[in-house]
Amino acid sequence: MRRLKRILRIAGNDIRIMVKDKVFFFWTLAFPILFILLFGYLYKGGETAPPSAELTVLNQDEGRWGAYFLEKIKSPGIVLKTAGTEPAEYNRLIILPPDFSEKIEARKDQALALKKREDASAAAAARVEIRLYQAIARLLSELVLYGDGDLTKFLDGHAEFRDLVTVKTRYPAKTITVVPGGMDHAIPGITVQFIMMMVLIYGGVTVMEDRKKGVLSRLLFSPLSPGALYQAKLLARWLMGMLQALMLFVVGKIFFRLNLGDVPLSLLVIAVFALATAALSVFIGSLMGKEDMIIGLSILLANVFAGLGGCWWPIEVVPPAVRTMGMISPAYWAMDALHKLRFFQGDFAAVAPNLGVLLALAVVLSILAGRFFKIRD
Amino acid sequence: MLPGRILWYDAFTKEWNMLEIKNLTKSYGDLLALDHFSLTLEKGEVLGLLGPNGAGKTTLISILAGTVRDFTGSVRFLGHDLFSDRNLKNRLGIVPQDMAFYEELNAMDNLLFWGGLYDVPRDALKKRAAEILERVELSGRMKEPVKNFSGGMKRRLNTAIGLLHRPDLLLLDEPTVGIDVQAKVSILDLIRKVGAEGTGVIFTTHQLAEVENTCSRIAIMDCGRILAQGTMEELIRLVGEKDIVEITGNFPAASFTEALQDLDGNGIELLSAADNLATLAVADTEQIPKTMDRLFRRKLAVTDLKIKTPSLETVFLKLTGRSLRD
Ligand SMILES: Nc1ncnc2c1ncn2[C@@H]1O[C@H](COP(=O)(O)OP(=O)(O)OP(=O)(O)O)[C@@H](O)[C@H]1O
Ligand SMILES: [Mg+2]
């Protein structure tokens, strides 16, 4: 009990001194928010993509069903453009052939061509496809219900049939239908980066300085054991990381309508990631004796890990080889888990491998940092 | 072990020495920092530990503090092996040579934090912190960040932190180094008072003047061991009823030593010889002309000659062959 009290007292004191520092808010809030704004707007996408998706239609149908089908496609999320001839530029183009109605009436199957510009938004394309399936399903169901008569009049009397069929599209695993983007990507990304920056730099330098000043030795003049002292230093640096994350998430929630997906699981991912970072900071602080060296190494590690791990841009957009390389970055495992939770309907089982990797890393680094924890030079 | 049990032992410690250090030996590689160092201290004794740079003072304090390990020998404190029970540290106060505290915090917060690591009840701690700030004359500035303090103020705070939990034994490593006279006087005064209240005190220093007026006992150490100890008078008696002659001039140390080589039998003792400065102890001042004669014959230039009565400095010279300040 006394041991725990002493550990909490020392960790609390470290946090208090950090919060008193004038540059604390600059590093934990101002600077990261600048980054968030930059990357948030740079990689807009995902749910914050343009609210409507464009579809160009080339209707060559000679019967009446072509126009009817177009009516079914119309929806607030779709901007429908019609063209007389095949246009040179389009995002997506659907062609209704001259025999479109004829084949319907003859109950013959047919294939419609949907052409997509290669670099157009995948999210918009998905929305258009879903709408097309819905339109096809409606048209077919109405044909079943009412044959070839005037369906509009029938449906006016039978509103209950209007949305009889809804279509849910499923994509094979690994197909990227959504590219994470916007604030929901940028805020966690910059948070993960700044946990590394802040905890490694501040946490590492203070461990080193406290050793040089004789503060660590003096702490041991009390009935405190060296093991408890190490735990206190580790706890303090973990709390620094958590404080950083909570502040950015709260600011994100209030000002940028941040949506993390599963909040408790997201915090768990951040917590394990922060623990690994905290252990690394104590390790670096014990091994190095110069402030410049610690700052240099921390900035290098934090930025390389952030870049490789997908903190700045969604890892989903980089080539597969780079993505594989990113796996050496602890930030990769954190960001990948956060993306699963926010953008890919992930649950605990989905992020368990990520948590496992991060936890193993945290354990290994904690043991290393404990072994090399230096009280005096 | 419970603190209560330590209290129980207290009844007996009056018959025992508060601190018993036996054959403490510590080496750093080939370097022997402590060499079979032995020392005892009784309750309320204030011991000044004098030693030149590298004598092993800090090493000794650090071993007692528990931050330096891998040594041989034993330390008994209040009748126990000092290293057998961490709770014993509640009875031990240590003031390190470094200003080891948080510059960002104010004096009061520093005291509350450091004191809080010991088993002192929270409200008692607050009262004691205010009290001790009064004693070291920092009450007026207790709400100011310590980084604004002068060197002397920081030293006083450094000392205060070691006293807060009212230890039975207080160890101070060069508590007065690098500060102005006023702060020095205040710290020495505090040490004396703490001793008078029954706390055992050991403090290390380079400064002879400090131990002369502050300590009940003085120990002189060099090269990791104690060369002599006792009261001021006892130590000075080691030199004998002699006068001290300090000779300044223009001569190499070796020539000087050679010139006086066989004079021992005449009651002349060479205490130390450095280039251009040498110290002799003479039983009879009438021997001085004879000495000078020898120097002149060898053409060793003498520019000044002072005759003094023996002091602690003489004792130190006699024992170590060097001055404290080299
Ligand atoms: N960590 C260490 N590694 C190697 N040698 C050391 C170490 N600490 C001390 N020493 C050596 O041990 C000897 C005793 O050092 P110590 O610091 O105890 O002396 P001191 O009496 O406190 O000197 P000072 O008056 O300069 O403070 C010195 O020769 C010193 O160089
Ligand atoms: Mg020293």
XYZ file of C-alpha atoms and ligand atoms in Angstrom:
735
model
C 0.000 0.000 0.000
C 2.769 2.413 0.964
C 4.614 1.347 -2.149
C 1.636 2.177 -4.331
C 1.177 5.508 -2.580
C 4.774 6.452 -3.190
C 4.549 5.401 -6.835
C 1.420 7.514 -7.347
C 2.985 10.457 -5.547
C 6.079 10.432 -7.742
C 4.115 9.936 -10.963
C 1.653 12.661 -9.969
C 4.498 15.027 -9.255
C 6.013 14.398 -12.693
C 2.690 15.189 -14.328
C 2.256 18.309 -12.220
C 5.647 19.623 -13.280
C 4.930 18.858 -16.909
C 1.598 20.687 -16.850
C 3.256 23.708 -15.193
C 5.675 24.017 -18.082
C 4.867 26.989 -20.311
C 5.544 25.116 -23.528
C 3.354 22.206 -22.454
C 0.180 23.484 -24.130
C 2.057 24.449 -27.228
C 3.327 20.910 -27.668
C 0.284 19.013 -26.506
C -2.428 21.151 -28.104
C -1.437 24.028 -30.377
C 1.100 22.228 -32.496
C -0.849 18.971 -32.925
C -4.024 20.876 -33.831
C -2.106 22.680 -36.557
C -1.071 19.296 -37.916
C -4.603 17.986 -37.623
C -5.952 20.884 -39.678
C -3.270 20.400 -42.293
C -3.671 16.671 -42.742
C -7.394 16.670 -42.074
C -8.075 18.874 -45.088
C -5.323 17.349 -47.185
C -6.811 13.875 -46.967
C -10.479 14.532 -46.982
C -12.472 11.467 -47.887
C -14.438 8.784 -46.210
C -17.678 9.967 -44.673
C -16.776 13.570 -45.085
C -16.510 13.081 -48.870
C -18.672 15.327 -51.105
C -22.319 14.663 -50.145
C -23.332 13.696 -53.664
C -21.905 11.343 -56.255
C -22.029 12.090 -59.923
C -23.437 9.734 -62.572
C -23.639 10.479 -66.269
C -26.291 8.624 -68.271
C -26.285 7.962 -71.989
C -29.822 6.855 -72.683
C -30.082 5.287 -76.171
C -33.186 3.297 -75.319
C -35.921 3.381 -77.948
C -38.714 2.238 -75.615
C -40.277 3.628 -72.445
C -38.413 1.639 -69.777
C -35.159 3.584 -70.091
C -36.696 6.818 -68.843
C -38.554 4.882 -66.160
C -35.334 3.311 -64.951
C -33.703 6.747 -64.707
C -36.513 7.886 -62.435
C -35.653 4.988 -60.122
C -31.994 6.031 -59.955
C -32.741 9.597 -58.902
C -31.895 10.212 -55.251
C -30.600 13.129 -53.151
C -27.155 11.514 -53.012
C -26.789 11.195 -56.756
C -26.211 13.980 -59.252
C -27.601 12.657 -62.497
C -26.307 14.079 -65.771
C -27.643 13.069 -69.138
C -25.633 12.976 -72.309
C -26.623 12.601 -75.974
C -23.380 10.978 -77.046
C -20.654 9.325 -75.083
C -18.833 12.212 -73.352
C -15.041 12.531 -73.245
C -15.000 13.304 -69.533
C -17.044 11.721 -66.799
C -16.582 10.258 -63.352
C -18.979 7.394 -63.947
C -21.025 6.639 -67.032
C -23.880 4.217 -67.497
C -25.141 3.367 -70.963
C -28.678 2.187 -71.610
C -28.554 0.456 -75.031
C -31.224 0.977 -77.765
C -32.812 -2.407 -77.056
C -33.069 -1.802 -73.301
C -36.910 -1.760 -73.249
C -37.238 -4.419 -75.894
C -35.239 -6.898 -73.849
C -37.190 -6.095 -70.705
C -40.450 -6.722 -72.420
C -39.120 -9.936 -73.957
C -37.874 -10.970 -70.493
C -34.363 -11.389 -71.814
C -31.421 -10.755 -69.551
C -29.035 -7.987 -70.352
C -25.865 -6.411 -69.018
C -25.454 -2.684 -68.508
C -22.028 -1.121 -68.823
C -20.888 1.109 -65.927
C -17.709 2.902 -66.798
C -15.585 4.490 -64.085
C -12.782 6.957 -64.360
C -9.868 5.227 -62.702
C -8.854 7.891 -60.222
C -12.359 8.959 -59.240
C -13.463 8.653 -55.611
C -14.041 5.057 -54.595
C -16.581 6.137 -52.004
C -18.677 7.975 -54.600
C -18.450 4.998 -56.942
C -19.708 2.723 -54.192
C -22.655 4.996 -53.569
C -23.569 5.068 -57.264
C -23.304 1.288 -57.545
C -25.542 0.780 -54.566
C -28.078 3.148 -56.055
C -27.970 1.286 -59.373
C -28.613 -2.056 -57.696
C -31.493 -0.507 -55.821
C -32.955 0.860 -59.041
C -32.620 -2.477 -60.798
C -34.186 -4.313 -57.904
C -37.088 -1.885 -57.770
C -37.714 -2.092 -61.442
C -37.692 -5.894 -61.338
C -39.928 -6.113 -58.319
C -42.407 -3.736 -59.873
C -42.425 -5.804 -63.030
C -43.198 -8.879 -60.965
C -45.994 -7.094 -59.171
C -47.633 -5.351 -62.058
C -46.408 -6.680 -65.340
C -45.855 -4.208 -68.132
C -48.642 -1.759 -67.252
C -48.250 1.740 -65.953
C -46.453 1.080 -62.700
C -46.404 4.649 -61.471
C -50.162 4.737 -61.149
C -50.194 1.393 -59.377
C -47.604 2.516 -56.878
C -49.471 5.747 -56.138
C -52.187 3.564 -54.716
C -49.774 1.167 -53.014
C -47.153 3.232 -51.250
C -46.262 0.212 -49.127
C -44.496 -1.330 -52.135
C -42.379 1.695 -52.928
C -39.299 0.659 -50.999
C -39.972 -3.011 -50.918
C -36.481 -3.905 -51.917
C -33.331 -2.423 -50.476
C -29.968 -3.559 -51.531
C -26.980 -4.040 -49.271
C -23.750 -4.403 -51.111
C -21.046 -6.589 -49.677
C -17.563 -6.514 -50.946
C -15.073 -9.341 -50.740
C -12.672 -9.033 -47.813
C -9.657 -6.759 -48.358
C -11.447 -4.720 -51.026
C -11.067 -1.160 -49.975
C -14.420 0.447 -50.408
C -13.742 3.367 -48.125
C -10.519 5.270 -47.914
C -10.190 6.644 -44.392
C -9.845 10.363 -44.498
C -10.883 13.664 -43.014
C -10.724 14.507 -39.340
C -11.580 10.979 -38.258
C -8.293 9.912 -39.765
C -6.208 13.012 -39.061
C -7.012 13.384 -35.352
C -6.072 9.826 -34.326
C -3.065 9.976 -36.683
C -1.667 13.173 -35.247
C -2.505 11.983 -31.739
C -0.465 8.823 -32.255
C 2.391 10.888 -33.690
C 2.374 13.401 -30.844
C 2.175 10.748 -28.153
C 5.490 9.567 -29.547
C 6.959 13.080 -29.907
C 5.845 14.290 -26.507
C 6.493 11.217 -24.407
C 9.820 10.355 -26.007
C 11.192 13.887 -25.879
C 9.770 15.138 -22.609
C 9.742 11.794 -20.848
C 13.240 10.867 -22.007
C 14.863 14.205 -21.250
C 13.373 14.426 -17.751
C 14.546 10.912 -16.849
C 18.047 11.891 -17.980
C 18.008 15.266 -16.221
C 16.668 13.858 -12.978
C 19.480 11.343 -13.011
C 22.130 13.997 -13.707
C 20.763 16.342 -11.050
C 20.796 13.558 -8.465
C 17.009 13.627 -8.099
C 16.658 9.914 -8.862
C 19.283 9.091 -6.231
C 17.574 11.303 -3.715
C 14.243 9.592 -4.322
C 15.943 6.378 -3.250
C 17.126 7.909 0.030
C 13.545 7.343 1.149
C 12.155 3.853 1.856
C 11.349 3.570 -1.858
C 12.774 0.606 -3.777
C 14.480 1.023 -7.167
C 11.773 -1.154 -8.737
C 9.033 1.097 -7.427
C 10.911 4.149 -8.666
C 11.070 2.668 -12.163
C 7.368 1.872 -12.086
C 6.590 5.424 -11.001
C 8.610 6.883 -13.880
C 6.958 4.506 -16.344
C 3.485 5.311 -15.002
C 4.120 9.056 -15.258
C 5.160 8.789 -18.890
C 2.195 6.582 -19.706
C -0.086 9.167 -18.109
C 1.568 11.887 -20.202
C 0.650 9.965 -23.345
C -2.911 9.355 -22.179
C -3.338 12.989 -21.207
C -2.146 14.003 -24.656
C -4.584 11.624 -26.350
C -7.556 12.625 -24.210
C -6.958 16.314 -24.790
C -6.801 15.901 -28.566
C -9.821 13.599 -28.648
C -11.894 16.000 -26.574
C -10.881 18.941 -28.760
C -11.587 16.763 -31.811
C -15.002 15.845 -30.487
C -15.991 19.412 -29.687
C -14.598 21.229 -32.710
C -14.336 18.626 -35.444
C -17.142 16.207 -34.584
C -14.588 13.442 -34.218
C -16.015 9.958 -34.520
C -13.726 7.180 -33.302
C -16.130 4.344 -33.889
C -15.801 2.229 -30.781
C -14.564 4.670 -28.135
C -13.554 2.237 -25.337
C -11.688 -0.005 -27.761
C -9.995 2.989 -29.373
C -8.832 4.148 -25.947
C -7.567 0.659 -25.179
C -5.491 0.702 -28.365
C -4.105 4.141 -27.439
C -3.400 2.969 -23.871
C -1.298 -0.004 -24.959
C 0.458 2.091 -27.574
C 1.214 4.785 -24.952
C 2.637 2.146 -22.607
C 5.098 0.945 -25.240
C 6.058 4.561 -25.937
C 6.461 5.302 -22.221
C 8.818 2.356 -21.763
C 10.826 3.456 -24.798
C 11.169 6.961 -23.344
C 12.564 5.665 -20.030
C 14.911 3.405 -21.976
C 16.216 6.263 -24.129
C 16.525 8.524 -21.070
C 18.620 5.900 -19.297
C 20.906 5.172 -22.231
C 21.567 8.728 -23.302
C 23.243 11.519 -21.410
C 22.647 14.533 -23.619
C 19.457 16.469 -24.203
C 20.272 17.092 -27.872
C 20.752 13.402 -28.528
C 17.470 12.454 -26.896
C 15.533 15.140 -28.760
C 17.168 14.237 -32.062
C 16.507 10.535 -31.728
C 12.938 11.105 -30.517
C 12.042 13.374 -33.410
C 13.564 10.916 -35.843
C 11.749 7.904 -34.382
C 8.431 9.684 -33.952
C 8.369 11.000 -37.513
C 9.647 7.905 -39.266
C 7.177 5.770 -37.320
C 4.378 8.256 -37.959
C 5.040 8.413 -41.691
C 5.479 4.681 -42.130
C 2.629 3.846 -39.799
C 0.001 5.886 -41.620
C -0.399 8.806 -39.227
C -0.149 11.446 -41.933
C -1.953 9.817 -44.821
C -4.137 6.748 -44.735
C -1.929 3.686 -45.085
C -4.654 2.348 -47.381
C -3.492 4.692 -50.142
C 0.150 3.647 -50.228
C 1.484 0.816 -52.425
C 1.323 -2.642 -50.811
C 5.126 -2.855 -50.444
C 5.266 0.357 -48.429
C 2.334 -0.831 -46.415
C 4.174 -4.018 -45.517
C 7.228 -2.018 -44.553
C 5.047 0.104 -42.296
C 4.501 -2.913 -40.084
C 7.853 -2.254 -38.415
C 6.335 0.925 -36.991
C 4.381 0.597 -33.736
C 2.223 3.437 -35.044
C 1.117 1.150 -37.889
C -0.486 -1.278 -35.476
C -2.228 1.482 -33.595
C -3.472 3.281 -36.701
C -4.544 0.052 -38.359
C -6.594 -0.832 -35.286
C -8.129 2.641 -35.112
C -9.062 2.478 -38.803
C -10.683 -0.894 -38.340
C -12.737 0.484 -35.477
C -13.767 3.656 -37.247
C -13.980 2.847 -40.937
C -14.329 -0.923 -41.295
C -16.840 -1.865 -38.625
C -14.145 -3.650 -36.619
C -14.876 -5.147 -33.210
C -12.610 -6.522 -30.478
C -11.790 -9.630 -32.498
C -10.730 -7.466 -35.421
C -8.270 -5.419 -33.386
C -7.064 -8.260 -31.139
C -4.006 -8.996 -33.329
C -3.045 -5.309 -33.221
C -3.485 -5.206 -29.454
C -1.374 -8.351 -29.214
C 1.493 -6.872 -31.199
C 1.391 -3.605 -29.255
C 1.181 -5.375 -25.909
C 4.116 -7.638 -26.743
C 6.098 -4.565 -27.743
C 5.121 -2.782 -24.524
C 6.190 -5.768 -22.430
C 9.534 -6.182 -24.192
C 10.307 -2.459 -23.967
C 9.240 -2.304 -20.303
C 11.559 -5.158 -19.420
C 14.424 -3.594 -21.366
C 13.856 -0.170 -19.817
C 13.687 -1.732 -16.363
C 16.940 -3.621 -16.861
C 18.778 -0.545 -18.068
C 17.092 1.936 -15.730
C 19.961 4.031 -14.445
C 19.776 5.870 -11.121
C 23.159 7.588 -11.341
C 25.909 7.985 -13.890
C 9.637 -4.824 9.702
C 7.197 -2.331 11.181
C 8.333 1.118 12.220
C 6.920 0.346 15.645
C 9.456 -2.368 16.124
C 12.235 -0.002 15.355
C 10.928 2.289 18.074
C 11.025 -0.606 20.456
C 14.679 -1.101 19.731
C 15.294 2.532 20.548
C 15.279 1.798 24.257
C 18.434 -0.187 23.696
C 20.195 1.970 21.202
C 21.229 4.295 23.999
C 23.665 1.662 25.080
C 24.736 0.991 21.557
C 26.359 3.256 19.101
C 23.833 4.843 16.806
C 26.020 4.067 13.831
C 28.766 1.503 13.484
C 30.656 1.281 10.246
C 33.133 -1.560 10.012
C 35.705 -2.221 7.321
C 33.748 -0.623 4.549
C 35.618 -1.215 1.316
C 34.548 -0.075 -2.111
C 36.525 -0.064 -5.307
C 35.836 1.301 -8.749
C 37.920 -0.958 -10.932
C 41.471 -0.587 -9.665
C 40.653 2.502 -7.685
C 40.074 1.965 -3.986
C 37.520 4.643 -3.064
C 37.017 3.293 0.478
C 39.646 1.160 2.142
C 38.533 -0.675 5.293
C 36.806 2.442 6.501
C 35.558 2.174 10.092
C 33.734 4.741 12.172
C 31.250 4.927 15.022
C 28.875 7.676 15.998
C 26.839 8.241 19.120
C 23.516 9.927 19.558
C 23.781 13.713 19.321
C 27.342 13.666 18.122
C 28.244 16.042 15.304
C 31.125 14.619 13.347
C 33.005 16.614 10.757
C 34.571 14.460 8.087
C 37.472 16.311 6.532
C 39.075 15.118 3.370
C 40.600 16.433 0.168
C 39.070 15.859 -3.261
C 38.721 12.203 -4.056
C 39.150 11.108 -0.429
C 35.993 9.012 -0.634
C 33.549 11.215 1.283
C 30.767 11.100 -1.269
C 31.297 7.386 -1.786
C 30.808 6.824 1.943
C 27.625 8.900 2.084
C 26.246 7.212 -1.051
C 26.788 3.757 0.399
C 24.984 4.750 3.589
C 22.226 6.278 1.455
C 21.818 3.012 -0.409
C 22.562 4.334 -3.883
C 26.030 2.782 -4.221
C 26.297 -0.978 -3.993
C 28.844 -3.739 -4.407
C 30.940 -2.969 -1.356
C 32.189 -5.112 1.506
C 32.001 -4.417 5.222
C 29.074 -3.757 7.516
C 26.987 -0.856 8.688
C 24.832 -1.120 11.799
C 22.318 1.608 12.429
C 20.172 1.701 15.584
C 21.293 -1.843 16.248
C 20.306 -3.214 12.814
C 22.032 -3.980 9.606
C 21.273 -0.728 7.759
C 20.609 -2.538 4.493
C 18.328 -5.211 5.900
C 15.180 -3.113 6.034
C 14.087 -0.223 3.859
C 11.958 1.164 6.675
C 15.147 2.073 8.520
C 15.506 4.827 5.961
C 12.698 6.631 7.726
C 15.237 7.288 10.471
C 17.998 8.436 8.158
C 18.242 11.906 6.605
C 20.593 12.579 3.736
C 21.586 15.884 2.185
C 23.429 15.195 -1.054
C 26.219 17.251 -2.554
C 23.976 17.991 -5.572
C 21.039 20.366 -5.372
C 18.656 17.539 -5.992
C 15.110 18.892 -5.998
C 12.551 20.291 -8.428
C 13.495 23.774 -9.578
C 10.063 24.244 -11.158
C 8.247 23.864 -7.849
C 8.282 26.290 -4.959
C 10.049 25.584 -1.685
C 6.905 24.507 0.148
C 5.818 22.092 -2.595
C 9.298 20.620 -2.713
C 9.245 19.975 1.010
C 5.772 18.438 0.897
C 6.753 16.191 -1.981
C 10.052 14.967 -0.570
C 8.731 14.667 2.959
C 5.754 12.765 1.607
C 8.002 9.907 0.538
C 8.632 9.132 4.208
C 6.122 7.743 6.630
C 5.047 11.080 8.045
C 1.346 11.847 8.546
C 0.084 14.433 6.077
C -0.935 17.136 8.560
C 2.241 16.717 10.590
C 4.167 17.113 7.365
C 2.597 20.490 6.608
C 3.364 21.781 10.078
C 6.937 20.555 9.932
C 7.485 22.013 6.473
C 6.402 25.446 7.694
C 8.592 25.033 10.748
C 11.683 24.022 8.852
C 11.241 26.820 6.308
C 11.278 29.172 9.280
C 14.465 27.586 10.554
C 16.312 27.973 7.280
C 14.889 31.470 6.829
C 12.976 30.765 3.642
C 9.449 31.362 4.959
C 9.185 34.658 3.103
C 9.928 33.065 -0.268
C 8.234 29.708 0.090
C 5.723 30.326 -2.716
C 8.349 31.218 -5.289
C 9.679 28.708 -7.825
C 13.001 27.449 -6.538
C 14.718 28.275 -9.836
C 14.577 31.948 -8.806
C 16.550 31.216 -5.628
C 20.156 32.212 -5.059
C 22.805 29.529 -4.566
C 22.720 30.019 -0.816
C 18.941 29.737 -0.652
C 19.036 26.540 -2.682
C 21.632 25.067 -0.323
C 19.415 25.873 2.634
C 16.444 24.223 0.956
C 18.604 21.226 0.074
C 19.434 20.886 3.759
C 15.869 21.416 4.904
C 14.594 18.553 2.729
C 16.911 16.117 4.527
C 15.612 17.200 7.930
C 11.899 17.185 7.322
C 11.159 13.664 8.510
C 13.169 14.239 11.698
C 15.806 11.569 11.204
C 17.909 10.105 14.015
C 20.964 10.389 11.860
C 21.653 13.170 9.408
C 24.330 12.837 6.732
C 25.362 15.945 4.827
C 27.734 15.905 1.885
C 29.496 19.254 1.624
C 26.462 21.250 2.697
C 28.264 24.582 2.459
C 30.103 24.314 -0.813
C 29.953 27.334 -3.101
C 27.801 29.686 -1.042
C 28.188 33.045 0.634
C 29.235 33.469 4.237
C 25.788 34.334 5.492
C 24.189 31.168 4.124
C 27.136 29.131 5.366
C 26.773 30.447 8.899
C 23.059 29.733 8.819
C 23.563 26.121 7.711
C 26.340 25.419 10.221
C 24.185 26.909 12.911
C 21.362 24.604 11.929
C 23.671 21.580 12.008
C 24.836 22.488 15.507
C 21.269 22.891 16.756
C 20.112 19.652 15.198
C 22.977 17.892 16.968
C 22.057 19.541 20.252
C 18.515 18.195 19.837
C 19.919 14.659 19.834
C 20.273 13.871 16.165
C 23.543 12.289 15.132
C 25.208 14.252 12.355
C 28.020 13.485 9.962
C 28.988 16.160 7.518
C 31.787 16.214 5.022
C 33.732 19.277 4.039
C 36.945 20.708 2.673
C 36.770 23.628 5.019
C 38.759 23.491 8.238
C 37.133 26.540 9.724
C 33.734 24.897 9.489
C 34.564 21.872 11.545
C 36.478 23.850 14.146
C 33.383 25.518 15.497
C 30.635 23.127 14.568
C 31.703 19.629 15.470
C 32.040 17.698 18.656
C 34.394 15.359 16.856
C 36.537 15.582 13.777
C 37.763 12.802 11.537
C 40.371 13.313 8.878
C 40.233 10.977 5.927
C 42.201 10.460 2.757
C 42.514 7.700 0.203
C 39.436 5.956 1.532
C 40.399 5.666 5.164
C 40.394 7.610 8.391
C 43.825 8.914 9.286
C 42.949 10.402 12.658
C 39.949 11.402 14.705
C 39.139 13.103 17.981
C 38.250 16.488 19.352
C 40.037 19.523 18.028
C 42.434 19.534 20.993
C 43.209 15.854 20.636
C 44.013 16.248 16.995
C 46.247 19.243 17.531
C 48.111 17.339 20.207
C 49.125 14.905 17.467
C 51.488 17.567 16.179
C 52.955 17.999 19.652
C 54.144 21.128 21.449
C 55.653 22.526 18.311
C 55.717 25.685 16.308
C 54.823 25.671 12.690
C 57.105 27.349 10.205
C 55.763 28.160 6.774
C 58.466 28.960 4.242
C 57.767 30.655 0.927
C 60.407 31.137 -1.714
C 61.750 30.062 -5.008
C 62.697 26.406 -4.850
C 61.740 23.025 -6.219
C 60.105 20.694 -3.704
C 62.753 18.011 -4.194
C 65.701 20.297 -3.430
C 64.000 21.531 -0.317
C 63.417 18.033 0.983
C 66.993 17.105 0.219
C 68.376 20.134 2.022
C 66.655 19.210 5.265
C 67.142 15.484 4.924
C 68.937 14.608 8.169
C 67.516 17.266 10.465
C 64.864 15.073 12.066
C 66.949 14.379 15.137
C 67.069 18.074 15.922
C 63.330 18.307 16.487
C 62.579 19.558 12.992
C 59.842 17.799 11.125
C 59.025 18.421 7.494
C 55.238 18.427 7.266
C 54.889 19.200 3.609
C 57.001 20.396 0.733
C 55.600 21.701 -2.501
C 57.396 23.831 -5.074
C 57.978 27.261 -3.500
C 56.060 26.431 -0.335
C 57.005 24.184 2.554
C 55.834 23.675 6.120
C 57.912 22.520 9.060
C 57.117 21.714 12.659
C 59.891 22.705 15.048
C 60.151 21.837 18.733
C 62.283 24.878 19.441
C 62.323 28.121 17.448
C 66.055 28.351 18.037
C 66.366 25.651 15.395
C 65.087 27.958 12.728
C 68.368 29.755 11.912
C 70.063 26.384 11.464
C 67.409 25.431 8.931
C 67.704 28.656 7.046
C 71.438 28.258 6.928
C 71.045 24.968 5.125
C 68.754 26.480 2.553
C 71.038 29.403 1.869
C 74.013 27.138 1.455
C 72.162 25.329 -1.290
C 71.206 28.639 -2.849
C 67.478 28.093 -2.311
C 65.823 31.510 -2.266
C 63.504 32.211 0.655
C 61.214 35.203 0.358
C 59.050 34.814 3.428
C 58.918 32.936 6.659
C 55.948 32.717 9.026
C 55.813 31.190 12.469
C 52.388 29.901 13.554
C 50.901 27.881 16.351
C 49.644 24.423 15.338
C 46.112 24.309 13.920
C 43.886 21.739 12.363
C 45.452 22.615 9.072
C 48.833 21.563 10.470
C 47.385 18.285 11.576
C 45.984 17.763 8.141
C 49.319 18.558 6.536
C 51.109 16.234 8.865
C 48.714 13.393 8.152
C 48.212 13.716 4.434
C 51.257 15.639 3.308
C 49.002 17.935 1.337
C 46.822 20.888 1.887
C 43.055 20.455 1.896
C 42.607 22.727 -1.034
C 44.821 20.995 -3.575
N 31.169 6.148 -10.308
C 32.503 6.170 -10.162
N 33.279 5.503 -11.024
C 34.609 5.500 -10.918
N 35.282 6.125 -9.954
C 34.566 6.826 -9.049
C 33.158 6.885 -9.112
N 32.716 7.655 -8.092
C 33.820 8.048 -7.435
N 34.935 7.561 -7.990
C 36.322 7.761 -7.531
O 36.383 7.379 -6.164
C 37.210 8.277 -5.452
C 36.431 8.867 -4.284
O 35.463 9.736 -4.832
P 34.465 10.561 -3.935
O 33.510 11.241 -4.838
O 33.916 9.672 -2.901
O 35.429 11.646 -3.277
P 35.054 12.907 -2.390
O 35.833 12.805 -1.134
O 33.613 13.062 -2.249
O 35.668 14.081 -3.281
P 35.131 15.575 -3.467
O 35.711 16.357 -2.334
O 35.757 15.989 -4.762
O 33.682 15.559 -3.486
C 37.686 9.326 -6.435
O 38.987 8.974 -6.849
C 36.729 9.208 -7.575
O 37.359 9.534 -8.778
Mg 32.235 14.487 -2.843
